[in-house]
Backbone as JSON Lines, residues from 0, in Angstrom:
{"i":0,"aa":"R","n":[160.12,-34.93,-192.73],"ca":[160.11,-33.52,-192.39],"c":[160.85,-32.68,-193.43]}
{"i":1,"aa":"C","n":[161.8,-33.24,-194.14],"ca":[162.61,-32.46,-195.07],"c":[162.32,-32.79,-196.53]}
{"i":2,"aa":"A","n":[161.17,-33.36,-196.78],"ca":[160.69,-33.58,-198.15],"c":[159.18,-33.56,-198.11]}
{"i":3,"aa":"G","n":[158.58,-32.84,-199.03],"ca":[157.12,-32.8,-199.06],"c":[156.58,-31.56,-199.73]}
{"i":4,"aa":"R","n":[155.27,-31.43,-199.66],"ca":[154.58,-30.27,-200.21],"c":[154.93,-29.06,-199.35]}
{"i":5,"aa":"V","n":[155.18,-27.92,-199.98],"ca":[155.51,-26.7,-199.26],"c":[154.21,-26.02,-198.83]}
{"i":6,"aa":"E","n":[154.09,-25.76,-197.53],"ca":[152.94,-25.04,-197.0],"c":[153.45,-23.9,-196.13]}
{"i":7,"aa":"V","n":[152.73,-22.8,-196.15],"ca":[153.11,-21.62,-195.38],"c":[151.92,-21.16,-194.57]}
{"i":8,"aa":"K","n":[152.21,-20.41,-193.52],"ca":[151.16,-19.86,-192.67],"c":[151.43,-18.38,-192.49]}
{"i":9,"aa":"Y","n":[150.49,-17.56,-192.85],"ca":[150.64,-16.12,-192.68],"c":[149.98,-15.7,-191.38]}
{"i":10,"aa":"Y","n":[150.79,-15.13,-190.49],"ca":[150.32,-14.61,-189.21],"c":[149.55,-15.69,-188.47]}
{"i":11,"aa":"Q","n":[148.36,-15.42,-187.99],"ca":[147.57,-16.41,-187.25],"c":[146.55,-17.11,-188.14]}
{"i":12,"aa":"R","n":[146.69,-16.95,-189.43],"ca":[145.73,-17.53,-190.36],"c":[146.05,-18.99,-190.64]}
{"i":13,"aa":"A","n":[145.23,-19.62,-191.46],"ca":[145.37,-21.04,-191.77],"c":[146.58,-21.31,-192.66]}
{"i":14,"aa":"W","n":[147.03,-22.56,-192.62],"ca":[148.09,-23.01,-193.51],"c":[147.58,-23.04,-194.93]}
{"i":15,"aa":"G","n":[148.45,-22.8,-195.88],"ca":[148.11,-22.86,-197.29],"c":[149.31,-23.29,-198.11]}
{"i":16,"aa":"T","n":[149.08,-23.62,-199.34],"ca":[150.14,-24.14,-200.2],"c":[150.8,-23.03,-201.02]}
{"i":17,"aa":"V","n":[151.8,-23.45,-201.8],"ca":[152.53,-22.56,-202.7],"c":[152.35,-23.1,-204.11]}
{"i":18,"aa":"C","n":[151.96,-22.23,-205.04],"ca":[151.78,-22.63,-206.43],"c":[153.14,-22.81,-207.09]}
{"i":19,"aa":"D","n":[153.21,-23.72,-208.06],"ca":[154.49,-24.02,-208.7],"c":[154.87,-23.08,-209.85]}
{"i":20,"aa":"D","n":[154.13,-21.99,-210.04],"ca":[154.53,-21.0,-211.05],"c":[155.96,-20.53,-210.79]}
{"i":21,"aa":"S","n":[156.84,-20.71,-211.71],"ca":[158.26,-20.32,-211.65],"c":[159.01,-20.95,-210.47]}
{"i":22,"aa":"W","n":[158.49,-22.01,-209.9],"ca":[159.14,-22.7,-208.78],"c":[160.42,-23.37,-209.27]}
{"i":23,"aa":"D","n":[161.56,-23.08,-208.59],"ca":[162.83,-23.65,-209.04],"c":[163.74,-23.96,-207.86]}
{"i":24,"aa":"M","n":[164.97,-24.36,-208.16],"ca":[165.92,-24.77,-207.13],"c":[166.3,-23.63,-206.18]}
{"i":25,"aa":"K","n":[166.29,-22.4,-206.64],"ca":[166.59,-21.27,-205.75],"c":[165.51,-21.15,-204.68]}
{"i":26,"aa":"D","n":[164.25,-21.35,-205.08],"ca":[163.13,-21.29,-204.13],"c":[163.24,-22.46,-203.14]}
{"i":27,"aa":"A","n":[163.53,-23.66,-203.67],"ca":[163.66,-24.84,-202.82],"c":[164.82,-24.67,-201.84]}
{"i":28,"aa":"A","n":[165.91,-24.04,-202.27],"ca":[167.07,-23.83,-201.39],"c":[166.69,-22.98,-200.18]}
{"i":29,"aa":"V","n":[165.87,-21.97,-200.4],"ca":[165.43,-21.11,-199.3],"c":[164.56,-21.91,-198.33]}
{"i":30,"aa":"V","n":[163.64,-22.71,-198.85],"ca":[162.77,-23.53,-198.0],"c":[163.61,-24.5,-197.16]}
{"i":31,"aa":"C","n":[164.53,-25.21,-197.8],"ca":[165.35,-26.18,-197.08],"c":[166.17,-25.51,-195.99]}
{"i":32,"aa":"R","n":[166.77,-24.37,-196.29],"ca":[167.56,-23.64,-195.29],"c":[166.66,-23.15,-194.16]}
{"i":33,"aa":"Q","n":[165.48,-22.63,-194.5],"ca":[164.56,-22.11,-193.49],"c":[164.13,-23.21,-192.52]}
{"i":34,"aa":"L","n":[163.98,-24.42,-193.01],"ca":[163.57,-25.55,-192.17],"c":[164.74,-26.22,-191.46]}
{"i":35,"aa":"G","n":[165.96,-25.76,-191.72],"ca":[167.13,-26.4,-191.14],"c":[167.34,-27.79,-191.72]}
{"i":36,"aa":"C","n":[167.04,-27.94,-193.0],"ca":[167.05,-29.25,-193.66],"c":[168.18,-29.42,-194.67]}
{"i":37,"aa":"G","n":[169.21,-28.63,-194.59],"ca":[170.34,-28.8,-195.49],"c":[170.09,-28.2,-196.86]}
{"i":38,"aa":"A","n":[170.73,-28.79,-197.86],"ca":[170.67,-28.29,-199.23],"c":[169.44,-28.83,-199.95]}
{"i":39,"aa":"A","n":[168.98,-28.06,-200.93],"ca":[167.87,-28.52,-201.77],"c":[168.4,-29.54,-202.77]}
{"i":40,"aa":"L","n":[167.73,-30.68,-202.84],"ca":[168.09,-31.69,-203.83],"c":[167.18,-31.63,-205.04]}
{"i":41,"aa":"R","n":[165.92,-31.2,-204.8],"ca":[164.96,-31.15,-205.9],"c":[163.84,-30.17,-205.6]}
{"i":42,"aa":"A","n":[163.42,-29.46,-206.62],"ca":[162.24,-28.58,-206.55],"c":[161.13,-29.29,-207.33]}
{"i":43,"aa":"H","n":[160.06,-29.68,-206.63],"ca":[158.98,-30.45,-207.26],"c":[157.83,-29.54,-207.67]}
{"i":44,"aa":"S","n":[157.14,-29.93,-208.71],"ca":[155.96,-29.19,-209.17],"c":[154.81,-30.18,-209.38]}
{"i":45,"aa":"S","n":[153.7,-29.67,-209.86],"ca":[152.53,-30.49,-210.22],"c":[152.06,-31.39,-209.09]}
{"i":46,"aa":"A","n":[152.05,-30.87,-207.86],"ca":[151.56,-31.61,-206.7],"c":[152.23,-32.98,-206.57]}
{"i":47,"aa":"H","n":[153.54,-33.01,-206.73],"ca":[154.32,-34.25,-206.66],"c":[154.03,-35.04,-205.38]}
{"i":48,"aa":"F","n":[153.83,-34.35,-204.26],"ca":[153.55,-34.99,-202.98],"c":[152.06,-35.02,-202.67]}
{"i":49,"aa":"G","n":[151.23,-34.84,-203.68],"ca":[149.79,-34.82,-203.5],"c":[149.27,-33.41,-203.36]}
{"i":50,"aa":"P","n":[148.03,-33.2,-203.77],"ca":[147.46,-31.86,-203.68],"c":[147.11,-31.5,-202.24]}
{"i":51,"aa":"G","n":[147.29,-30.23,-201.94],"ca":[146.89,-29.73,-200.63],"c":[145.41,-29.38,-200.65]}
{"i":52,"aa":"S","n":[144.99,-28.64,-199.64],"ca":[143.6,-28.19,-199.59],"c":[143.58,-26.79,-198.98]}
{"i":53,"aa":"G","n":[142.47,-26.14,-199.09],"ca":[142.35,-24.81,-198.52],"c":[142.99,-23.74,-199.38]}
{"i":54,"aa":"L","n":[143.62,-22.78,-198.73],"ca":[144.17,-21.62,-199.41],"c":[145.46,-21.92,-200.16]}
{"i":55,"aa":"I","n":[145.7,-21.16,-201.2],"ca":[146.99,-21.14,-201.89],"c":[147.55,-19.75,-201.6]}
{"i":56,"aa":"W","n":[148.55,-19.69,-200.72],"ca":[149.02,-18.4,-200.22],"c":[150.01,-17.7,-201.14]}
{"i":57,"aa":"M","n":[150.78,-18.46,-201.9],"ca":[151.85,-17.83,-202.68],"c":[151.91,-18.4,-204.09]}
{"i":58,"aa":"S","n":[152.26,-17.54,-205.05],"ca":[152.49,-17.94,-206.43],"c":[153.6,-17.07,-206.99]}
{"i":59,"aa":"R","n":[154.17,-17.52,-208.11],"ca":[155.23,-16.77,-208.78],"c":[156.34,-16.37,-207.81]}
{"i":60,"aa":"V","n":[156.77,-17.35,-206.99],"ca":[157.85,-17.13,-206.04],"c":[159.16,-16.97,-206.83]}
{"i":61,"aa":"E","n":[159.91,-15.93,-206.51],"ca":[161.17,-15.66,-207.19],"c":[162.24,-15.33,-206.15]}
{"i":62,"aa":"C","n":[162.91,-16.38,-205.66],"ca":[164.0,-16.2,-204.7],"c":[165.32,-16.07,-205.46]}
{"i":63,"aa":"N","n":[166.25,-15.36,-204.86],"ca":[167.6,-15.37,-205.43],"c":[168.44,-16.46,-204.8]}
{"i":64,"aa":"G","n":[167.9,-17.11,-203.77],"ca":[168.55,-18.24,-203.12],"c":[169.22,-17.91,-201.82]}
{"i":65,"aa":"S","n":[169.37,-16.62,-201.5],"ca":[170.06,-16.25,-200.27],"c":[169.12,-15.71,-199.19]}
{"i":66,"aa":"E","n":[167.84,-15.62,-199.48],"ca":[166.88,-15.09,-198.5],"c":[166.8,-16.02,-197.27]}
{"i":67,"aa":"P","n":[166.58,-15.44,-196.08],"ca":[166.46,-16.27,-194.88],"c":[165.14,-17.04,-194.79]}
{"i":68,"aa":"A","n":[164.11,-16.57,-195.48],"ca":[162.8,-17.22,-195.41],"c":[162.07,-17.05,-196.73]}
{"i":69,"aa":"L","n":[161.18,-17.98,-197.03],"ca":[160.42,-17.93,-198.28],"c":[159.6,-16.65,-198.39]}
{"i":70,"aa":"A","n":[159.08,-16.18,-197.27],"ca":[158.28,-14.95,-197.28],"c":[159.09,-13.73,-197.7]}
{"i":71,"aa":"D","n":[160.42,-13.81,-197.62],"ca":[161.28,-12.71,-198.02],"c":[161.52,-12.67,-199.53]}
{"i":72,"aa":"C","n":[161.11,-13.7,-200.24],"ca":[161.27,-13.75,-201.7],"c":[160.13,-12.98,-202.36]}
{"i":73,"aa":"R","n":[160.39,-12.46,-203.56],"ca":[159.3,-11.83,-204.31],"c":[158.26,-12.89,-204.63]}
{"i":74,"aa":"H","n":[156.98,-12.53,-204.5],"ca":[155.91,-13.48,-204.78],"c":[154.58,-12.74,-204.88]}
{"i":75,"aa":"T","n":[153.59,-13.46,-205.39],"ca":[152.22,-12.96,-205.42],"c":[151.47,-13.68,-204.31]}
{"i":76,"aa":"R","n":[150.67,-12.95,-203.54],"ca":[149.95,-13.54,-202.41],"c":[148.51,-13.87,-202.75]}
{"i":77,"aa":"K","n":[148.01,-14.92,-202.08],"ca":[146.62,-15.38,-202.15],"c":[146.13,-15.42,-203.6]}
{"i":78,"aa":"V","n":[146.35,-16.54,-204.23],"ca":[146.22,-16.64,-205.68],"c":[145.24,-17.71,-206.14]}
{"i":79,"aa":"Q","n":[144.15,-17.92,-205.43],"ca":[143.17,-18.95,-205.79],"c":[142.71,-18.83,-207.24]}
{"i":80,"aa":"E","n":[142.58,-17.62,-207.72],"ca":[142.03,-17.42,-209.05],"c":[143.0,-17.77,-210.18]}
{"i":81,"aa":"I","n":[144.31,-17.88,-209.89],"ca":[145.26,-18.18,-210.96],"c":[145.97,-19.52,-210.78]}
{"i":82,"aa":"C","n":[145.67,-20.26,-209.72],"ca":[146.35,-21.52,-209.46],"c":[145.38,-22.46,-208.75]}
{"i":83,"aa":"N","n":[145.65,-23.77,-208.84],"ca":[144.86,-24.74,-208.09],"c":[145.81,-25.78,-207.49]}
{"i":84,"aa":"H","n":[145.27,-26.65,-206.66],"ca":[146.11,-27.57,-205.89],"c":[146.77,-28.67,-206.72]}
{"i":85,"aa":"T","n":[146.43,-28.8,-207.98],"ca":[147.16,-29.75,-208.83],"c":[148.54,-29.2,-209.18]}
{"i":86,"aa":"R","n":[148.8,-27.95,-208.8],"ca":[150.08,-27.3,-209.09],"c":[150.82,-26.9,-207.82]}
{"i":87,"aa":"D","n":[150.6,-27.61,-206.72],"ca":[151.29,-27.31,-205.47],"c":[152.78,-27.63,-205.59]}
{"i":88,"aa":"A","n":[153.61,-26.75,-205.04],"ca":[155.07,-26.91,-205.06],"c":[155.53,-27.82,-203.93]}
{"i":89,"aa":"G","n":[156.68,-28.46,-204.14],"ca":[157.27,-29.31,-203.11],"c":[158.78,-29.23,-203.16]}
{"i":90,"aa":"V","n":[159.43,-29.8,-202.15],"ca":[160.89,-29.84,-202.09],"c":[161.37,-31.18,-201.56]}
{"i":91,"aa":"T","n":[162.58,-31.53,-201.94],"ca":[163.32,-32.61,-201.29],"c":[164.65,-32.01,-200.87]}
{"i":92,"aa":"C","n":[164.93,-32.08,-199.57],"ca":[166.15,-31.51,-199.01],"c":[167.09,-32.62,-198.58]}
{"i":93,"aa":"S","n":[168.34,-32.28,-198.35],"ca":[169.36,-33.28,-198.02],"c":[169.35,-33.72,-196.57]}
{"i":94,"aa":"G","n":[168.83,-32.91,-195.66],"ca":[168.95,-33.2,-194.23],"c":[167.69,-33.74,-193.59]}
{"i":95,"aa":"T","n":[167.73,-33.81,-192.25],"ca":[166.61,-34.31,-191.47],"c":[165.89,-33.21,-190.7]}
{"i":96,"aa":"G","n":[166.54,-32.04,-190.56],"ca":[165.91,-30.92,-189.87],"c":[165.91,-31.03,-188.37]}
{"i":97,"aa":"R","n":[166.68,-31.92,-187.8],"ca":[166.65,-32.13,-186.36],"c":[167.66,-31.28,-185.59]}
{"i":98,"aa":"E","n":[168.73,-30.82,-186.22],"ca":[169.69,-30.0,-185.49],"c":[170.37,-29.01,-186.42]}
{"i":99,"aa":"V","n":[170.9,-27.97,-185.84],"ca":[171.61,-26.94,-186.59],"c":[172.99,-26.79,-185.99]}
{"i":100,"aa":"L","n":[174.01,-26.91,-186.81],"ca":[175.37,-26.67,-186.34],"c":[175.68,-25.2,-186.56]}
{"i":101,"aa":"S","n":[176.4,-24.62,-185.65],"ca":[176.62,-23.19,-185.7],"c":[178.04,-22.84,-185.32]}
{"i":102,"aa":"T","n":[178.55,-21.77,-185.89],"ca":[179.85,-21.26,-185.48],"c":[179.69,-19.93,-184.76]}
{"i":103,"aa":"K","n":[178.47,-19.5,-184.58],"ca":[178.24,-18.23,-183.89],"c":[177.36,-18.47,-182.68]}
{"i":104,"aa":"P","n":[177.54,-17.7,-181.61],"ca":[176.71,-17.88,-180.43],"c":[175.27,-17.46,-180.71]}
{"i":105,"aa":"L","n":[174.34,-18.16,-180.09],"ca":[172.92,-17.84,-180.23],"c":[172.55,-16.64,-179.36]}
{"i":106,"aa":"F","n":[173.02,-16.64,-178.13],"ca":[172.67,-15.6,-177.18],"c":[173.88,-14.73,-176.89]}
{"i":107,"aa":"A","n":[173.65,-13.46,-176.72],"ca":[174.75,-12.56,-176.4],"c":[174.73,-12.27,-174.9]}
{"i":108,"aa":"C","n":[174.98,-13.29,-174.11],"ca":[175.06,-13.08,-172.67],"c":[176.17,-13.96,-172.11]}
{"i":109,"aa":"S","n":[176.81,-13.49,-171.06],"ca":[177.99,-14.17,-170.56],"c":[177.69,-15.49,-169.87]}
{"i":110,"aa":"S","n":[176.45,-15.75,-169.47],"ca":[176.14,-16.98,-168.74],"c":[176.01,-18.19,-169.66]}
{"i":111,"aa":"V","n":[175.97,-17.98,-170.98],"ca":[175.85,-19.09,-171.91],"c":[177.18,-19.27,-172.62]}
{"i":112,"aa":"P","n":[177.84,-20.44,-172.45],"ca":[179.12,-20.66,-173.13],"c":[178.92,-20.77,-174.63]}
{"i":113,"aa":"E","n":[180.0,-20.55,-175.38],"ca":[179.91,-20.69,-176.83],"c":[179.63,-22.15,-177.16]}
{"i":114,"aa":"F","n":[178.71,-22.38,-178.09],"ca":[178.34,-23.74,-178.44],"c":[178.6,-23.99,-179.91]}
{"i":115,"aa":"T","n":[178.66,-25.27,-180.28],"ca":[178.9,-25.63,-181.67],"c":[177.69,-26.29,-182.3]}
{"i":116,"aa":"G","n":[176.65,-26.57,-181.52],"ca":[175.45,-27.18,-182.06],"c":[174.23,-26.79,-181.24]}
{"i":117,"aa":"L","n":[173.09,-26.87,-181.87],"ca":[171.83,-26.54,-181.23],"c":[170.77,-27.44,-181.83]}
{"i":118,"aa":"R","n":[169.91,-28.02,-180.98],"ca":[168.85,-28.88,-181.5],"c":[167.68,-28.89,-180.55]}
{"i":119,"aa":"L","n":[166.54,-29.34,-181.08],"ca":[165.35,-29.58,-180.28],"c":[165.09,-31.08,-180.31]}
{"i":120,"aa":"V","n":[164.85,-31.67,-179.14],"ca":[164.66,-33.12,-179.07],"c":[163.34,-33.46,-178.41]}
{"i":121,"aa":"N","n":[162.83,-34.64,-178.72],"ca":[161.6,-35.21,-178.15],"c":[160.34,-34.42,-178.49]}
{"i":122,"aa":"G","n":[160.38,-33.64,-179.55],"ca":[159.18,-32.96,-180.04],"c":[158.61,-33.74,-181.21]}
{"i":123,"aa":"S","n":[157.42,-33.4,-181.62],"ca":[156.81,-34.1,-182.75],"c":[157.29,-33.56,-184.09]}
{"i":124,"aa":"T","n":[157.96,-32.39,-184.08],"ca":[158.55,-31.83,-185.29],"c":[159.95,-31.32,-184.95]}
{"i":125,"aa":"G","n":[160.71,-30.94,-185.95],"ca":[162.03,-30.37,-185.73],"c":[161.98,-28.97,-185.15]}
{"i":126,"aa":"C","n":[160.78,-28.42,-185.02],"ca":[160.63,-27.05,-184.51],"c":[159.96,-27.0,-183.14]}
{"i":127,"aa":"E","n":[159.98,-28.1,-182.41],"ca":[159.49,-28.09,-181.03],"c":[160.26,-29.15,-180.25]}
{"i":128,"aa":"G","n":[160.33,-28.98,-178.96],"ca":[161.01,-29.95,-178.13],"c":[161.91,-29.3,-177.1]}
{"i":129,"aa":"R","n":[162.62,-30.14,-176.36],"ca":[163.55,-29.67,-175.34],"c":[164.78,-29.09,-176.04]}
{"i":130,"aa":"V","n":[165.26,-27.95,-175.56],"ca":[166.41,-27.28,-176.16],"c":[167.69,-27.95,-175.65]}
{"i":131,"aa":"E","n":[168.54,-28.36,-176.6],"ca":[169.85,-28.89,-176.25],"c":[170.92,-28.12,-177.02]}
{"i":132,"aa":"V","n":[172.05,-27.9,-176.35],"ca":[173.19,-27.25,-176.98],"c":[174.39,-28.18,-176.89]}
{"i":133,"aa":"Q","n":[175.3,-28.02,-177.83],"ca":[176.54,-28.81,-177.82],"c":[177.69,-27.88,-177.46]}
{"i":134,"aa":"V","n":[178.38,-28.22,-176.39],"ca":[179.53,-27.45,-175.92],"c":[180.7,-28.41,-175.8]}
{"i":135,"aa":"Q","n":[181.78,-28.1,-176.47],"ca":[183.0,-28.92,-176.45],"c":[182.68,-30.39,-176.76]}
{"i":136,"aa":"G","n":[181.8,-30.61,-177.75],"ca":[181.5,-31.96,-178.21],"c":[180.45,-32.71,-177.41]}
{"i":137,"aa":"T","n":[179.91,-32.13,-176.35],"ca":[178.93,-32.81,-175.51],"c":[177.58,-32.1,-175.58]}
{"i":138,"aa":"W","n":[176.51,-32.88,-175.79],"ca":[175.15,-32.32,-175.83],"c":[174.58,-32.27,-174.42]}
{"i":139,"aa":"G","n":[173.87,-31.18,-174.12],"ca":[173.2,-31.05,-172.83],"c":[172.01,-30.13,-172.94]}
{"i":140,"aa":"S","n":[171.1,-30.23,-171.97],"ca":[169.9,-29.39,-171.97],"c":[170.25,-27.96,-171.59]}
{"i":141,"aa":"L","n":[169.49,-27.03,-172.13],"ca":[169.65,-25.62,-171.78],"c":[168.82,-25.34,-170.53]}
{"i":142,"aa":"C","n":[169.41,-24.73,-169.53],"ca":[168.72,-24.42,-168.28],"c":[167.63,-23.38,-168.53]}
{"i":143,"aa":"D","n":[166.5,-23.52,-167.85],"ca":[165.38,-22.6,-168.07],"c":[165.4,-21.38,-167.15]}
{"i":144,"aa":"S","n":[166.49,-21.18,-166.42],"ca":[166.6,-20.03,-165.55],"c":[166.48,-18.75,-166.36]}
{"i":145,"aa":"H","n":[165.5,-17.95,-166.07],"ca":[165.2,-16.69,-166.75],"c":[164.75,-16.88,-168.2]}
{"i":146,"aa":"W","n":[164.41,-18.1,-168.59],"ca":[163.94,-18.39,-169.96],"c":[162.57,-17.76,-170.13]}
{"i":147,"aa":"D","n":[162.37,-17.02,-171.23],"ca":[161.07,-16.41,-171.47],"c":[160.75,-16.42,-172.97]}
{"i":148,"aa":"L","n":[159.64,-15.82,-173.33],"ca":[159.18,-15.83,-174.71],"c":[160.16,-15.12,-175.65]}
{"i":149,"aa":"L","n":[160.82,-14.08,-175.18],"ca":[161.8,-13.4,-176.02],"c":[162.95,-14.34,-176.38]}
{"i":150,"aa":"D","n":[163.41,-15.15,-175.41],"ca":[164.45,-16.13,-175.68],"c":[163.97,-17.16,-176.69]}
{"i":151,"aa":"A","n":[162.72,-17.6,-176.53],"ca":[162.15,-18.58,-177.46],"c":[162.08,-18.02,-178.88]}
{"i":152,"aa":"H","n":[161.75,-16.74,-179.0],"ca":[161.72,-16.11,-180.32],"c":[163.1,-16.15,-180.98]}
{"i":153,"aa":"V","n":[164.14,-15.85,-180.21],"ca":[165.5,-15.87,-180.75],"c":[165.86,-17.29,-181.18]}
{"i":154,"aa":"L","n":[165.54,-18.26,-180.34],"ca":[165.84,-19.66,-180.67],"c":[165.11,-20.09,-181.94]}
{"i":155,"aa":"C","n":[163.82,-19.81,-182.02],"ca":[163.04,-20.21,-183.21],"c":[163.58,-19.55,-184.47]}
{"i":156,"aa":"R","n":[163.94,-18.29,-184.38],"ca":[164.5,-17.59,-185.54],"c":[165.85,-18.22,-185.92]}
{"i":157,"aa":"H","n":[166.66,-18.57,-184.95],"ca":[167.97,-19.17,-185.22],"c":[167.82,-20.54,-185.89]}
{"i":158,"aa":"L","n":[166.78,-21.29,-185.51],"ca":[166.54,-22.61,-186.11],"c":[165.72,-22.52,-187.4]}
{"i":159,"aa":"N","n":[165.42,-21.3,-187.84],"ca":[164.59,-21.1,-189.03],"c":[163.23,-21.76,-188.89]}
{"i":160,"aa":"C","n":[162.64,-21.64,-187.71],"ca":[161.33,-22.23,-187.44],"c":[160.23,-21.18,-187.33]}
{"i":161,"aa":"G","n":[160.51,-19.98,-187.73],"ca":[159.47,-18.96,-187.67],"c":[159.42,-18.26,-186.33]}
């Protein structure tokens, strides 16, 4: 989950790849952080993890390294005419993407105690599964009382899962 070809999805459209034009460690750092995968160890080019298929959504990505998401970096969109899948970008990150440690509360409501960790478990990816929080060193499930789509949006954004 924390190493491979970089693919992005714009809105409800299909997944597509990122061209390796100017792809560097600053760009990889943003991807790794966005996925909750720790630090970037390597920025790969030339379809290191194999060529993708379909659309190439981004090219000439220029991150400064502090952006919260790859889409926030300067880039050229939909670039089939200037790039092909033999130049798909990739990353290798230091982590596994399964949990995020935090020093700040996720929710601003009094019914949720301050936690030191947040993770999704038993999902097929690091961005789906049962919500667990760590409070005073112990992991437990988050109660679904009053849980709704707005809460899920906050959680997904906090985990850098879109």
